[in-house]
Short mmCIF file of C-alpha atoms in Angstrom, two decimals:
data_model
loop_
_atom_site.label_atom_id
_atom_site.label_comp_id
_atom_site.label_asym_id
_atom_site.label_seq_id
_atom_site.Cartn_x
_atom_site.Cartn_y
_atom_site.Cartn_z
CA MET A 23 -84.39 -120.24 236.65
CA LYS A 24 -81.01 -121.32 237.97
CA ALA A 25 -79.08 -119.57 240.75
CA ILE A 26 -75.95 -120.43 242.70
CA LEU A 27 -76.87 -121.24 246.30
CA VAL A 28 -74.57 -122.03 249.23
CA ASP A 29 -75.18 -125.42 250.81
CA PRO A 30 -74.58 -126.17 254.54
CA ALA A 31 -71.01 -127.32 253.71
CA LYS A 32 -70.41 -123.88 252.09
CA ASN A 33 -70.30 -125.38 248.58
CA LEU A 34 -71.68 -123.36 245.69
CA VAL A 35 -74.53 -125.35 244.11
CA TRP A 36 -76.18 -124.69 240.72
CA SER A 37 -79.81 -124.85 241.87
CA ASP A 38 -83.39 -124.24 240.80
CA VAL A 39 -85.07 -121.16 242.28
CA PRO A 40 -88.30 -119.32 241.40
CA ASP A 41 -88.11 -116.84 238.54
CA PRO A 42 -88.03 -113.22 239.71
CA VAL A 43 -91.27 -111.27 239.26
CA ILE A 44 -90.74 -107.57 238.55
CA LYS A 45 -92.59 -104.84 240.43
CA ALA A 46 -93.94 -101.75 238.65
CA ASP A 47 -90.71 -99.78 239.16
CA GLU A 48 -88.40 -102.68 238.27
CA VAL A 49 -86.64 -104.03 235.22
CA LEU A 50 -85.88 -107.71 234.53
CA VAL A 51 -82.27 -108.30 233.51
CA ASP A 52 -81.03 -111.46 231.74
CA ILE A 53 -77.65 -111.79 233.43
CA HIS A 54 -74.57 -112.27 231.23
CA ALA A 55 -71.86 -111.76 233.86
CA ALA A 56 -71.64 -111.27 237.63
CA ALA A 57 -68.64 -109.96 239.59
CA LEU A 58 -67.00 -111.47 242.66
CA ASN A 59 -66.58 -109.18 245.67
CA ARG A 60 -65.13 -109.70 249.15
CA ALA A 61 -68.71 -109.22 250.36
CA ASP A 62 -69.67 -112.40 248.47
CA LEU A 63 -66.97 -114.36 250.30
CA LEU A 64 -68.27 -113.04 253.62
CA GLN A 65 -71.83 -113.90 252.64
CA ARG A 66 -70.77 -117.43 251.72
CA GLN A 67 -69.37 -117.77 255.24
CA GLY A 68 -72.76 -116.69 256.60
CA LYS A 69 -71.45 -113.35 257.88
CA TYR A 70 -73.07 -110.86 255.55
CA PRO A 71 -76.76 -111.47 254.82
CA PRO A 72 -78.32 -109.46 251.98
CA PRO A 73 -80.48 -106.47 252.97
CA PRO A 74 -84.27 -107.03 253.06
CA GLY A 75 -86.00 -107.39 249.70
CA TRP A 76 -83.07 -108.94 247.82
CA PRO A 77 -82.59 -112.62 246.86
CA GLU A 78 -80.69 -114.73 249.36
CA TRP A 79 -77.97 -115.78 246.87
CA MET A 80 -74.72 -113.92 246.32
CA GLY A 81 -73.82 -111.32 243.69
CA LEU A 82 -73.66 -107.56 244.22
CA GLU A 83 -73.25 -106.45 240.62
CA VAL A 84 -74.05 -107.83 237.19
CA SER A 85 -74.21 -107.01 233.51
CA GLY A 86 -76.78 -108.26 231.04
CA VAL A 87 -79.63 -107.41 228.75
CA ILE A 88 -83.05 -105.99 229.67
CA ALA A 89 -85.76 -108.65 229.17
CA ASP A 90 -88.80 -106.89 230.64
CA ILE A 91 -89.77 -103.49 232.06
CA GLY A 92 -92.43 -102.65 234.65
CA PRO A 93 -94.95 -99.90 233.77
CA GLU A 94 -93.60 -97.33 236.24
CA ALA A 95 -90.02 -98.10 235.20
CA ALA A 96 -91.00 -97.61 231.54
CA GLN A 97 -92.66 -94.27 232.32
CA ASN A 98 -89.77 -92.89 234.39
CA SER A 99 -86.85 -93.98 232.24
CA THR A 100 -85.71 -94.45 228.65
CA TRP A 101 -84.74 -98.13 229.10
CA GLN A 102 -85.80 -100.45 226.28
CA ILE A 103 -86.01 -104.23 226.12
CA GLY A 104 -82.69 -105.40 224.64
CA ASP A 105 -80.55 -102.62 226.21
CA ALA A 106 -77.15 -103.79 227.49
CA VAL A 107 -76.79 -102.66 231.11
CA CYS A 108 -74.86 -103.13 234.32
CA ALA A 109 -76.45 -102.83 237.75
CA LEU A 110 -75.76 -102.43 241.44
CA LEU A 111 -77.64 -105.06 243.48
CA GLY A 112 -78.25 -105.70 247.17
CA GLY A 113 -77.70 -109.37 246.26
CA GLY A 114 -78.94 -111.95 243.78
CA GLY A 115 -76.44 -111.59 240.96
CA TYR A 116 -75.33 -115.26 240.87
CA ALA A 117 -78.35 -116.28 238.83
CA GLN A 118 -79.83 -116.24 235.34
CA ARG A 119 -82.10 -113.25 235.93
CA VAL A 120 -82.65 -110.52 238.48
CA ALA A 121 -85.32 -107.85 239.11
CA VAL A 122 -83.80 -104.40 239.69
CA ARG A 123 -85.23 -100.92 240.28
CA TYR A 124 -84.87 -99.01 237.01
CA ASP A 125 -82.73 -96.30 238.63
CA LEU A 126 -80.04 -98.77 239.73
CA LEU A 127 -79.16 -99.63 236.11
CA MET A 128 -76.41 -98.01 234.05
CA PRO A 129 -75.65 -98.38 230.35
CA ILE A 130 -72.52 -100.40 229.57
CA PRO A 131 -69.73 -97.99 228.66
CA ARG A 132 -68.73 -98.20 224.97
CA GLY A 133 -66.12 -100.86 224.19
CA LEU A 134 -66.48 -102.87 227.38
CA THR A 135 -67.40 -106.56 227.42
CA PHE A 136 -70.19 -107.89 229.63
CA ALA A 137 -67.55 -109.37 231.94
CA GLU A 138 -65.76 -106.03 232.26
CA ALA A 139 -68.98 -104.08 232.78
CA ALA A 140 -70.12 -106.42 235.57
CA ALA A 141 -67.13 -105.30 237.63
CA LEU A 142 -67.90 -101.57 237.46
CA PRO A 143 -70.95 -100.74 239.62
CA GLU A 144 -69.76 -101.74 243.10
CA ALA A 145 -66.27 -100.22 242.92
CA PHE A 146 -67.34 -96.98 241.25
CA ALA A 147 -70.39 -96.52 243.48
CA THR A 148 -68.36 -97.24 246.64
CA SER A 149 -65.62 -94.84 245.56
CA TYR A 150 -68.00 -92.08 244.51
CA LEU A 151 -70.19 -92.41 247.62
CA ASN A 152 -67.29 -92.25 250.04
CA LEU A 153 -64.85 -89.87 248.39
CA PHE A 154 -67.34 -87.34 247.11
CA ILE A 155 -70.70 -87.69 248.91
CA GLU A 156 -69.48 -88.62 252.40
CA GLY A 157 -66.01 -87.05 252.13
CA HIS A 158 -66.62 -83.98 249.94
CA LEU A 159 -63.17 -84.49 248.39
CA GLN A 160 -62.04 -81.39 246.46
CA ALA A 161 -59.33 -80.80 243.86
CA GLY A 162 -56.03 -80.04 245.56
CA GLN A 163 -56.93 -81.98 248.71
CA THR A 164 -55.22 -85.17 249.88
CA ALA A 165 -57.02 -88.53 249.95
CA PHE A 166 -55.63 -91.47 251.91
CA ILE A 167 -56.75 -94.75 250.31
CA PRO A 168 -54.89 -97.66 251.92
CA ALA A 169 -54.75 -101.18 250.40
CA GLY A 170 -53.77 -99.87 246.98
CA ALA A 171 -53.77 -103.31 245.38
CA SER A 172 -57.44 -103.96 246.14
CA GLY A 173 -60.01 -103.97 243.36
CA LEU A 174 -61.67 -100.99 245.00
CA ALA A 175 -58.46 -98.95 245.06
CA SER A 176 -57.86 -99.72 241.38
CA VAL A 177 -60.94 -97.60 240.76
CA ALA A 178 -60.74 -95.15 243.69
CA ILE A 179 -57.16 -93.98 243.13
CA PRO A 180 -57.57 -93.02 239.44
CA LEU A 181 -60.98 -91.51 240.25
CA ALA A 182 -59.55 -89.28 243.01
CA LYS A 183 -56.64 -88.32 240.73
CA ALA A 184 -59.04 -87.52 237.87
CA PHE A 185 -60.85 -85.09 240.17
CA GLY A 186 -57.56 -83.33 240.99
CA ALA A 187 -56.81 -84.82 244.42
CA ARG A 188 -53.45 -85.93 245.75
CA VAL A 189 -53.50 -89.64 246.70
CA ILE A 190 -51.57 -91.56 249.34
CA THR A 191 -51.93 -95.34 249.38
CA SER A 192 -50.25 -98.31 251.04
CA VAL A 193 -49.34 -101.83 249.93
CA LEU A 194 -47.74 -104.87 251.57
CA SER A 195 -44.53 -105.18 249.53
CA GLU A 196 -42.27 -103.56 246.95
CA PRO A 197 -43.41 -105.89 244.09
CA ILE A 198 -47.02 -104.93 244.81
CA ALA A 199 -46.02 -101.25 244.81
CA ALA A 200 -44.51 -101.79 241.36
CA SER A 201 -47.65 -103.57 240.17
CA ILE A 202 -49.89 -100.57 240.94
CA ARG A 203 -47.59 -97.89 239.50
CA HIS A 204 -50.04 -97.35 236.61
CA LEU A 205 -52.65 -96.11 239.10
CA ASN A 206 -50.45 -93.05 239.52
CA ALA A 207 -50.83 -92.51 243.27
CA ASP A 208 -48.63 -89.67 244.55
CA ILE A 209 -47.25 -91.67 247.48
CA VAL A 210 -47.22 -95.49 247.71
CA ILE A 211 -46.22 -96.63 251.18
CA ASN A 212 -44.65 -100.09 251.33
CA SER A 213 -45.87 -101.06 254.79
CA ALA A 214 -43.32 -103.89 255.02
CA SER A 215 -40.58 -101.27 255.34
CA GLU A 216 -42.41 -98.14 256.54
CA ASP A 217 -45.17 -97.53 259.08
CA PRO A 218 -48.01 -95.80 257.21
CA VAL A 219 -48.85 -93.76 260.33
CA ALA A 220 -45.28 -92.42 260.39
CA VAL A 221 -45.53 -91.38 256.74
CA LEU A 222 -48.84 -89.60 257.38
CA GLY A 223 -47.22 -87.83 260.34
CA ARG A 224 -44.30 -86.69 258.17
CA GLU A 225 -46.68 -85.42 255.51
CA PHE A 226 -48.68 -83.55 258.15
CA VAL A 227 -45.55 -81.85 259.50
CA ALA A 228 -44.70 -80.87 255.91
CA GLY A 229 -48.06 -79.11 255.65
CA ARG A 230 -49.87 -81.86 253.75
CA PRO A 231 -52.59 -83.22 256.06
CA ILE A 232 -55.21 -85.79 255.01
CA HIS A 233 -58.55 -84.31 254.01
CA VAL A 234 -60.40 -87.55 253.27
CA ALA A 235 -59.56 -91.16 254.10
CA MET A 236 -61.38 -94.16 252.62
CA ASP A 237 -60.15 -96.85 254.96
CA CYS A 238 -60.84 -100.57 254.65
CA LEU A 239 -58.37 -101.47 257.43
CA GLY A 240 -59.37 -99.73 260.68
CA GLY A 241 -57.51 -101.07 263.70
CA ALA A 242 -55.01 -99.17 265.85
CA ALA A 243 -53.65 -97.18 262.90
CA LEU A 244 -56.98 -95.44 262.42
CA GLY A 245 -56.88 -93.64 265.77
CA GLN A 246 -53.15 -93.00 265.43
CA SER A 247 -53.71 -91.29 262.07
CA LEU A 248 -56.50 -88.91 263.11
CA PRO A 249 -54.07 -86.25 264.47
CA PHE A 250 -52.65 -85.97 260.96
CA MET A 251 -55.93 -84.91 259.38
CA ALA A 252 -56.83 -81.45 258.13
CA HIS A 253 -59.37 -79.26 259.91
CA GLY A 254 -62.85 -80.47 258.94
CA GLY A 255 -61.48 -83.70 257.45
CA THR A 256 -63.51 -86.90 257.10
CA TRP A 257 -62.22 -90.39 257.88
CA ILE A 258 -64.51 -92.97 256.29
CA LEU A 259 -64.28 -96.54 257.53
CA ILE A 260 -65.54 -99.08 254.97
CA SER A 261 -64.21 -102.31 256.49
CA THR A 262 -62.21 -103.45 259.51
CA LEU A 263 -59.66 -105.83 258.01
CA ALA A 264 -56.88 -104.70 260.39
CA GLY A 265 -58.88 -104.61 263.60
CA THR A 266 -62.28 -103.85 265.08
CA THR A 267 -61.34 -101.32 267.75
CA THR A 268 -59.26 -98.18 267.80
CA GLU A 269 -58.29 -95.61 270.44
CA VAL A 270 -59.57 -92.22 269.29
CA PRO A 271 -57.75 -89.04 270.42
CA LEU A 272 -60.82 -86.97 271.27
CA ARG A 273 -59.04 -83.58 271.53
CA ASP A 274 -57.90 -83.92 267.91
CA LEU A 275 -61.40 -84.98 266.86
CA LEU A 276 -62.84 -81.97 268.70
CA THR A 277 -60.45 -79.17 267.85
CA LYS A 278 -60.20 -80.14 264.18
CA GLY A 279 -63.89 -80.85 263.75
CA ILE A 280 -63.08 -84.28 262.31
CA HIS A 281 -65.87 -86.54 261.08
CA LEU A 282 -65.27 -90.27 261.68
CA VAL A 283 -67.87 -92.12 259.64
CA GLY A 284 -68.78 -95.76 259.18
CA SER A 285 -69.98 -96.32 255.63
CA MET A 286 -71.34 -99.40 253.84
CA LEU A 287 -72.79 -99.27 250.36
CA ARG A 288 -74.87 -102.41 250.60
CA ASN A 289 -77.23 -101.36 253.39
CA ARG A 290 -78.04 -97.96 251.85
CA THR A 291 -81.57 -97.31 250.65
CA PRO A 292 -82.32 -97.78 246.93
CA GLU A 293 -82.93 -93.99 246.77
CA MET A 294 -79.41 -93.33 248.04
CA LYS A 295 -77.93 -95.90 245.66
CA ALA A 296 -79.77 -94.30 242.74
CA ARG A 297 -78.39 -90.89 243.80
CA ILE A 298 -74.84 -92.26 243.70
CA MET B 29 -62.07 -47.83 275.56
CA LYS B 30 -61.79 -50.17 278.52
CA ALA B 31 -61.55 -53.95 278.32
CA ILE B 32 -60.86 -56.68 280.87
CA LEU B 33 -57.44 -58.19 280.20
CA VAL B 34 -55.77 -61.14 281.95
CA ASP B 35 -52.43 -60.29 283.54
CA PRO B 36 -49.55 -62.80 283.88
CA ALA B 37 -50.86 -63.77 287.36
CA LYS B 38 -54.24 -64.59 285.72
CA ASN B 39 -55.94 -61.60 287.37
CA LEU B 40 -58.68 -59.79 285.45
CA VAL B 41 -57.56 -56.16 284.98
CA TRP B 42 -59.75 -53.24 283.86
CA SER B 43 -57.43 -51.86 281.17
CA ASP B 44 -57.15 -49.34 278.34
CA VAL B 45 -57.21 -50.81 274.83
CA PRO B 46 -57.65 -49.22 271.38
CA ASP B 47 -61.21 -48.53 270.29
CA PRO B 48 -62.48 -51.06 267.72
CA VAL B 49 -62.67 -49.78 264.13
CA ILE B 50 -65.50 -51.31 262.13
CA LYS B 51 -65.01 -52.77 258.67
CA ALA B 52 -67.53 -52.22 255.87
CA ASP B 53 -69.56 -55.32 256.81
CA GLU B 54 -69.44 -54.71 260.57
CA VAL B 55 -71.54 -53.04 263.20
CA LEU B 56 -70.20 -51.30 266.35
CA VAL B 57 -72.01 -52.41 269.51
CA ASP B 58 -71.94 -50.48 272.81
CA ILE B 59 -71.85 -53.42 275.20
CA HIS B 60 -74.35 -53.48 278.10
CA ALA B 61 -73.80 -57.05 279.30
CA ALA B 62 -71.45 -59.96 278.56
CA ALA B 63 -71.94 -63.60 279.55
CA LEU B 64 -69.49 -65.94 281.27
CA ASN B 65 -68.81 -69.28 279.57
CA ARG B 66 -66.56 -72.20 280.43
CA ALA B 67 -64.58 -71.19 277.34
CA ASP B 68 -63.75 -67.90 279.09
CA LEU B 69 -62.34 -69.78 282.08
CA LEU B 70 -60.19 -71.88 279.75
CA GLN B 71 -59.05 -68.77 277.90
CA ARG B 72 -58.09 -67.13 281.21
CA GLN B 73 -55.86 -70.14 281.89
CA GLY B 74 -54.21 -69.59 278.52
CA LYS B 75 -55.73 -72.76 277.03
CA TYR B 76 -58.21 -71.41 274.53
CA PRO B 77 -56.97 -68.51 272.41
CA PRO B 78 -59.57 -66.63 270.34
CA PRO B 79 -59.74 -67.43 266.61
CA PRO B 80 -57.87 -65.07 264.24
CA GLY B 81 -59.42 -61.63 263.76
CA TRP B 82 -61.03 -61.35 267.17
CA PRO B 83 -59.78 -59.26 270.18
CA GLU B 84 -57.51 -61.08 272.58
CA TRP B 85 -59.74 -60.49 275.62
CA MET B 86 -62.47 -62.85 276.80
CA GLY B 87 -66.20 -62.77 276.09
CA LEU B 88 -68.05 -64.96 273.58
CA GLU B 89 -71.44 -63.28 273.68
CA VAL B 90 -72.82 -59.84 274.56
CA SER B 91 -75.88 -57.66 274.45
CA GLY B 92 -75.94 -53.94 273.82
CA VAL B 93 -76.97 -51.14 271.51
CA ILE B 94 -75.80 -50.47 267.96
CA ALA B 95 -73.56 -47.35 267.88
CA ASP B 96 -72.35 -47.40 264.27
CA ILE B 97 -72.90 -49.37 261.05
CA GLY B 98 -70.47 -49.97 258.17
CA PRO B 99 -71.72 -49.19 254.64
CA GLU B 100 -71.95 -52.83 253.50
CA ALA B 101 -73.63 -53.83 256.76
CA ALA B 102 -76.18 -51.01 256.28
CA GLN B 103 -76.88 -52.13 252.72
CA ASN B 104 -77.32 -55.82 253.54
CA SER B 105 -79.39 -55.55 256.71
CA THR B 106 -82.12 -53.55 258.39
CA TRP B 107 -80.05 -52.74 261.49
CA GLN B 108 -80.36 -49.14 262.73
CA ILE B 109 -78.22 -47.16 265.16
CA GLY B 110 -79.91 -47.55 268.55
CA ASP B 111 -81.19 -51.12 268.01
CA ALA B 112 -80.90 -53.38 271.05
CA VAL B 113 -79.10 -56.55 270.01
CA CYS B 114 -77.25 -59.61 271.23
CA ALA B 115 -74.34 -61.15 269.37
CA LEU B 116 -72.18 -64.23 269.03
CA LEU B 117 -68.47 -63.31 269.15
CA GLY B 118 -65.21 -65.16 268.59
CA GLY B 119 -63.97 -63.18 271.59
CA GLY B 120 -63.79 -59.58 272.83
CA GLY B 121 -67.00 -59.29 274.81
CA TYR B 122 -65.38 -58.20 278.09
CA ALA B 123 -65.10 -54.59 276.90
CA GLN B 124 -67.09 -51.42 276.34
CA ARG B 125 -67.47 -51.89 272.60
CA VAL B 126 -67.00 -54.56 269.97
CA ALA B 127 -67.05 -54.68 266.16
CA VAL B 128 -69.20 -57.54 264.83
CA ARG B 129 -70.23 -58.70 261.36
CA TYR B 130 -73.83 -57.58 260.82
CA ASP B 131 -75.03 -61.15 260.28
CA LEU B 132 -73.86 -62.31 263.72
CA LEU B 133 -76.31 -59.98 265.49
CA MET B 134 -79.79 -60.91 266.68
CA PRO B 135 -82.56 -58.67 268.04
CA ILE B 136 -83.16 -59.00 271.78
CA PRO B 137 -86.30 -61.11 272.31
CA ARG B 138 -89.21 -59.09 273.73
CA GLY B 139 -89.28 -58.82 277.53
CA LEU B 140 -85.67 -59.87 278.15
CA THR B 141 -83.16 -57.66 279.98
CA PHE B 142 -79.73 -56.94 278.53
CA ALA B 143 -78.22 -59.34 281.09
CA GLU B 144 -80.61 -62.13 280.07
CA ALA B 145 -80.10 -61.50 276.35
CA ALA B 146 -76.32 -61.68 276.69
CA ALA B 147 -76.63 -65.31 277.79
CA LEU B 148 -78.58 -66.45 274.73
CA PRO B 149 -76.33 -66.56 271.64
CA GLU B 150 -73.72 -69.14 272.64
CA ALA B 151 -76.06 -71.72 274.16
CA PHE B 152 -78.72 -71.45 271.45
CA ALA B 153 -76.20 -71.42 268.60
CA THR B 154 -74.29 -74.39 270.05
CA SER B 155 -77.52 -76.34 270.57
CA TYR B 156 -78.93 -75.52 267.16
CA LEU B 157 -75.67 -76.21 265.32
CA ASN B 158 -75.14 -79.58 266.92
CA LEU B 159 -78.65 -80.98 267.34
CA PHE B 160 -80.06 -79.83 264.02
CA ILE B 161 -77.28 -78.95 261.55
CA GLU B 162 -74.69 -81.59 262.52
CA GLY B 163 -77.13 -84.12 264.01
CA HIS B 164 -80.24 -83.69 261.81
CA LEU B 165 -82.40 -84.40 264.89
CA GLN B 166 -86.01 -85.14 263.92
CA ALA B 167 -89.27 -85.24 265.84
CA GLY B 168 -89.76 -88.64 267.46
CA GLN B 169 -86.02 -89.37 267.64
CA THR B 170 -84.01 -89.67 270.85
CA ALA B 171 -81.32 -87.15 271.82
CA PHE B 172 -78.75 -87.92 274.49
CA ILE B 173 -77.57 -84.70 276.15
CA PRO B 174 -75.45 -85.53 279.22
CA ALA B 175 -74.57 -82.98 281.93
CA GLY B 176 -78.18 -81.85 282.28
CA ALA B 177 -77.33 -79.17 284.87
CA SER B 178 -75.01 -77.28 282.53
CA GLY B 179 -76.00 -73.90 281.14
CA LEU B 180 -75.91 -75.41 277.67
CA ALA B 181 -78.27 -78.25 278.59
CA SER B 182 -80.70 -75.76 280.13
CA VAL B 183 -81.20 -74.54 276.57
CA ALA B 184 -80.56 -77.74 274.59
CA ILE B 185 -83.03 -79.97 276.47
CA PRO B 186 -86.09 -77.67 276.10
CA LEU B 187 -85.06 -76.95 272.50
CA ALA B 188 -84.90 -80.66 271.59
CA LYS B 189 -88.22 -81.23 273.40
CA ALA B 190 -89.82 -78.29 271.57
CA PHE B 191 -88.86 -79.92 268.25
CA GLY B 192 -90.55 -83.17 269.32
CA ALA B 193 -87.52 -85.25 270.33
CA ARG B 194 -87.21 -87.57 273.30
CA VAL B 195 -84.37 -86.47 275.62
CA ILE B 196 -82.11 -88.49 277.90
CA THR B 197 -79.75 -86.57 280.17
CA SER B 198 -77.50 -87.31 283.13
CA VAL B 199 -76.61 -85.47 286.36
CA LEU B 200 -74.29 -86.12 289.29
CA SER B 201 -76.81 -86.44 292.14
CA GLU B 202 -80.47 -86.76 293.07
CA PRO B 203 -80.76 -83.11 294.26
CA ILE B 204 -79.40 -81.94 290.92
CA ALA B 205 -81.89 -84.21 289.15
CA ALA B 206 -84.66 -82.50 291.12
CA SER B 207 -83.28 -79.07 290.27
CA ILE B 208 -83.62 -79.66 286.51
CA ARG B 209 -87.07 -81.24 286.60
CA HIS B 210 -88.53 -78.13 284.92
CA LEU B 211 -86.44 -78.88 281.78
CA ASN B 212 -88.77 -81.83 281.24
CA ALA B 213 -86.21 -84.40 280.02
CA ASP B 214 -87.77 -87.83 279.48
CA ILE B 215 -85.05 -89.67 281.37
CA VAL B 216 -82.70 -88.08 283.93
CA ILE B 217 -79.92 -90.49 284.89
CA ASN B 218 -78.40 -89.93 288.33
CA SER B 219 -74.90 -91.10 287.57
CA ALA B 220 -74.08 -91.45 291.29
CA SER B 221 -76.42 -94.43 291.45
CA GLU B 222 -76.64 -95.63 287.82
CA ASP B 223 -74.12 -96.02 285.02
CA PRO B 224 -75.38 -93.91 282.09
CA VAL B 225 -73.99 -96.47 279.62
CA ALA B 226 -76.08 -99.20 281.28
CA VAL B 227 -79.20 -97.07 280.98
CA LEU B 228 -78.51 -96.39 277.29
CA GLY B 229 -78.01 -100.13 276.80
CA ARG B 230 -81.34 -100.87 278.48
CA GLU B 231 -83.10 -98.30 276.32
CA PHE B 232 -81.51 -99.80 273.19
CA VAL B 233 -82.72 -103.28 274.09
CA ALA B 234 -86.20 -101.81 274.59
CA GLY B 235 -86.13 -100.50 271.01
CA ARG B 236 -85.20 -96.91 271.86
CA PRO B 237 -81.69 -96.25 270.46
CA ILE B 238 -79.95 -92.87 270.49
CA HIS B 239 -80.24 -90.95 267.23
CA VAL B 240 -78.19 -87.90 268.20
CA ALA B 241 -75.84 -87.28 271.12
CA MET B 242 -74.45 -83.86 272.05
CA ASP B 243 -71.69 -84.92 274.40
CA CYS B 244 -69.49 -82.60 276.48
CA LEU B 245 -67.94 -85.48 278.42
CA GLY B 246 -66.22 -87.89 276.03
CA GLY B 247 -64.00 -90.42 277.80
CA ALA B 248 -64.51 -94.16 277.97
CA ALA B 249 -68.32 -93.87 278.08
CA LEU B 250 -68.39 -92.43 274.56
CA GLY B 251 -67.04 -95.57 272.90
CA GLN B 252 -69.09 -97.80 275.22
CA SER B 253 -72.28 -95.99 274.18
CA LEU B 254 -71.85 -96.18 270.40
CA PRO B 255 -73.32 -99.71 270.14
CA PHE B 256 -76.56 -98.28 271.53
CA MET B 257 -77.05 -95.81 268.68
CA ALA B 258 -79.60 -96.03 265.90
CA HIS B 259 -78.62 -96.77 262.30
CA GLY B 260 -77.27 -93.55 260.78
CA GLY B 261 -77.00 -91.85 264.17
CA THR B 262 -74.62 -88.98 264.92
CA TRP B 263 -72.54 -88.64 268.10
CA ILE B 264 -71.30 -85.07 268.43
CA LEU B 265 -68.44 -84.41 270.82
CA ILE B 266 -68.33 -80.80 272.03
CA SER B 267 -65.88 -81.10 274.94
CA THR B 268 -63.83 -83.78 276.68
CA LEU B 269 -64.53 -83.15 280.38
CA ALA B 270 -64.53 -86.87 281.24
CA GLY B 271 -61.49 -87.94 279.22
CA THR B 272 -59.57 -87.32 276.03
CA THR B 273 -59.47 -90.83 274.57
CA THR B 274 -62.04 -93.51 273.94
CA GLU B 275 -62.00 -97.01 272.47
CA VAL B 276 -64.28 -97.06 269.44
CA PRO B 277 -66.03 -100.34 268.43
CA LEU B 278 -65.43 -100.09 264.69
CA ARG B 279 -67.87 -102.83 263.63
CA ASP B 280 -70.72 -100.89 265.26
CA LEU B 281 -69.52 -97.68 263.61
CA LEU B 282 -69.38 -99.46 260.25
CA THR B 283 -72.53 -101.56 260.21
CA LYS B 284 -74.70 -98.77 261.63
CA GLY B 285 -73.18 -96.01 259.51
CA ILE B 286 -72.55 -93.96 262.65
CA HIS B 287 -71.06 -90.46 262.36
CA LEU B 288 -68.70 -89.51 265.21
CA VAL B 289 -68.10 -85.79 264.91
CA GLY B 290 -65.97 -83.27 266.80
CA SER B 291 -67.73 -79.92 266.86
CA MET B 292 -66.71 -76.54 268.24
CA LEU B 293 -68.73 -73.41 267.64
CA ARG B 294 -65.94 -70.93 268.25
CA ASN B 295 -63.63 -71.94 265.40
CA ARG B 296 -66.37 -72.00 262.76
CA THR B 297 -66.25 -69.45 259.96
CA PRO B 298 -68.37 -66.29 260.31
CA GLU B 299 -70.42 -67.56 257.34
CA MET B 300 -71.25 -70.76 259.22
CA LYS B 301 -72.07 -68.81 262.39
CA ALA B 302 -74.39 -66.53 260.43
CA ARG B 303 -76.11 -69.60 258.94
CA ILE B 304 -76.76 -70.97 262.43
#
């Protein structure tokens, strides 16, 4: 089959690779669409190798049609050849076919195209894992989800709102703030004119601490924000776009019983991914 | 009844206070012995007030004899008037009597005196909570428990060993290292002659990362040690004796899925304490 490989000059090259061979608990998917994630860009730069057992080429999520089913996968699921599905992958989506464990597939929601469905698994799984499994976000609590214009936030903010949480986000400019109004966040901080940490501090003083943060930025602001968390709150770091170190105020961590957690979806076990 | 209060000059004063009145789910304990914890010393200095609902005087753990039982406590337990017990308190142990929820009492282990039994609840509950409930320590994993000569470590190290873990601890001098040999830690770092962080780094390189830390020190060494943790490891901060800030390497936190957790026993709910 064909797959898109990265050559030494970092060009994407339409190349021949061996066809995938499914294991007993796997399903073969004829790929119709694959999504582009920041992780793919990092992988192209050689900074983010796929976890063991996955193809070396890029692509964390795809949609397509089931072409074959292993015996164990057939026994443990209701998948049929010809079903339209989307799937969360450890890698290998930039290709014509991929072998996936049966429990990492989802049906395509009614009314969505293959292209739309290919963009669902990574953002929804990342949001659900971090907000609800790692963070135990509850209705009535406050979630801080910075970088509101990211693809991830476009899923995470409505998801948190749908579960009854209050949402604070941040963006880089007023036009971007306007562009995400439909996501319906309760507070959109324009970080060009306001320091997000100062806003979180003001909210805390007003009795509205952060219960769960899903933070792709990190950097100095992370440590500065921890004092404004609720007792028992969880700060989940999912990327370090704003800096790779932070000064943590340990008395706040201690007396509030805060959990500071590093969380990546990609390196989770297939069992954990299936649970999500 | 009498209780030991702290006067404005920080003296302990044998004083008259109202007798405790038990609620339906409480038991009245005639106190025979109370233990002394570092938390009591902090409370005496005015730095560590008891959580809501507990007497204002010191004392986190006691032993004694049951003198009365509330109706709900009688219905939900097998406690009898006259039973010898020890108990975990939010405060109020430096007195003749205390009212305690029935599920915070434990029988006195066979062969122990009241004085010995009074020293059990806090150290065992702190160790169990952090190593096993927060840290999920498993047989074959490595626990880092610094300050090996502390009262807490005298319980935590044998407990971790009994559950099949490897234990690394640290002490301030060679004579202290000798004095805790009976605790049977696998590695005792004499921090007068060796930097504990360097030892953890050496262990990591040798394929023996830390899975769980129960750390009463904090400070710069905390952040410096995080790169030497195992994937999915948990670093539990229980006090900040060595410093109240640390620089956290966020890429290590992220890529290893490390949990950095602040954990205090005293401010947990009674339900959580009963679970421990």
